XYZ file of C-alpha atoms in Angstrom:
98
model
C 4.811 -177.272 74.656
C 6.715 -174.628 72.743
C 6.982 -174.822 68.982
C 10.126 -176.646 67.891
C 12.084 -174.574 65.398
C 15.358 -176.499 65.331
C 16.820 -179.867 66.287
C 20.306 -181.322 66.700
C 21.481 -184.381 64.776
C 22.439 -187.352 66.909
C 26.041 -187.010 65.636
C 26.185 -183.446 66.937
C 24.586 -184.443 70.251
C 27.264 -187.124 70.735
C 29.948 -184.473 70.177
C 28.242 -181.972 72.486
C 27.891 -184.492 75.310
C 31.211 -186.252 74.705
C 29.388 -189.570 74.355
C 29.811 -192.575 72.095
C 27.614 -192.088 69.010
C 26.612 -195.747 68.839
C 25.596 -195.675 72.505
C 23.286 -192.709 71.905
C 21.879 -194.332 68.772
C 21.124 -197.487 70.766
C 19.315 -195.483 73.442
C 17.174 -193.388 71.084
C 16.451 -196.296 68.737
C 13.534 -197.060 71.063
C 11.397 -193.919 71.006
C 9.888 -194.873 74.379
C 13.208 -194.100 76.079
C 12.616 -190.330 75.833
C 9.462 -188.244 76.123
C 7.284 -188.325 73.001
C 8.339 -185.679 70.492
C 11.927 -185.308 71.683
C 13.294 -187.737 69.081
C 12.809 -186.577 65.488
C 13.432 -188.604 62.329
C 14.491 -186.380 59.439
C 13.980 -187.893 55.985
C 16.645 -186.771 53.529
C 16.247 -189.179 50.655
C 14.650 -192.417 49.614
C 14.715 -194.611 52.720
C 17.355 -192.381 54.326
C 16.766 -190.783 57.692
C 18.798 -188.918 60.271
C 17.899 -189.023 63.940
C 17.743 -185.666 65.685
C 16.861 -184.484 69.184
C 15.140 -181.408 70.528
C 16.704 -179.311 73.303
C 14.457 -181.118 75.779
C 15.518 -184.459 74.333
C 19.183 -183.593 74.844
C 18.526 -182.522 78.433
C 16.529 -185.676 79.130
C 19.218 -187.901 77.596
C 21.974 -186.118 79.528
C 20.056 -186.524 82.810
C 19.440 -190.193 82.023
C 23.153 -190.794 81.438
C 24.189 -188.834 84.537
C 21.793 -190.800 86.733
C 23.050 -194.075 85.265
C 26.646 -193.157 86.087
C 25.982 -192.704 89.813
C 27.693 -196.042 90.472
C 29.444 -198.746 88.439
C 26.576 -201.147 89.167
C 23.959 -198.645 87.992
C 25.993 -197.974 84.834
C 26.297 -201.686 84.032
C 22.567 -202.197 84.639
C 21.795 -199.218 82.394
C 23.938 -200.548 79.548
C 22.444 -204.025 79.858
C 18.925 -202.557 79.754
C 19.339 -200.077 76.906
C 21.953 -201.634 74.596
C 21.514 -204.933 72.736
C 24.979 -205.009 71.136
C 27.461 -206.910 73.339
C 30.490 -205.449 71.515
C 29.206 -201.917 72.072
C 28.571 -202.644 75.754
C 32.108 -204.014 76.150
C 33.619 -200.997 74.369
C 31.663 -198.498 76.474
C 32.451 -200.354 79.718
C 36.166 -200.408 78.808
C 36.314 -196.610 78.616
C 37.312 -194.897 81.810
C 34.321 -193.804 83.897
C 33.534 -190.120 84.153
């Protein structure tokens, strides 16, 4: 594995991918959802962290989302599996599909 010299904050990743920030946060909250080392927690104060992703993490997340959107059923199954917040699921499902 190449040495990681930079990462992207989850906020920036959401902007880059045109995705809902809370959806991405829900997915990466469980570090097992992406390959080990692709999710980075950056400590920037007492008990304050920012989640960031490596380039590989962004690619993996983007592929995961693309695969989930292959059909409405797959997308609904994906949301039900990866997101615990019913309001977030409803909001994401209400947006027009890509």
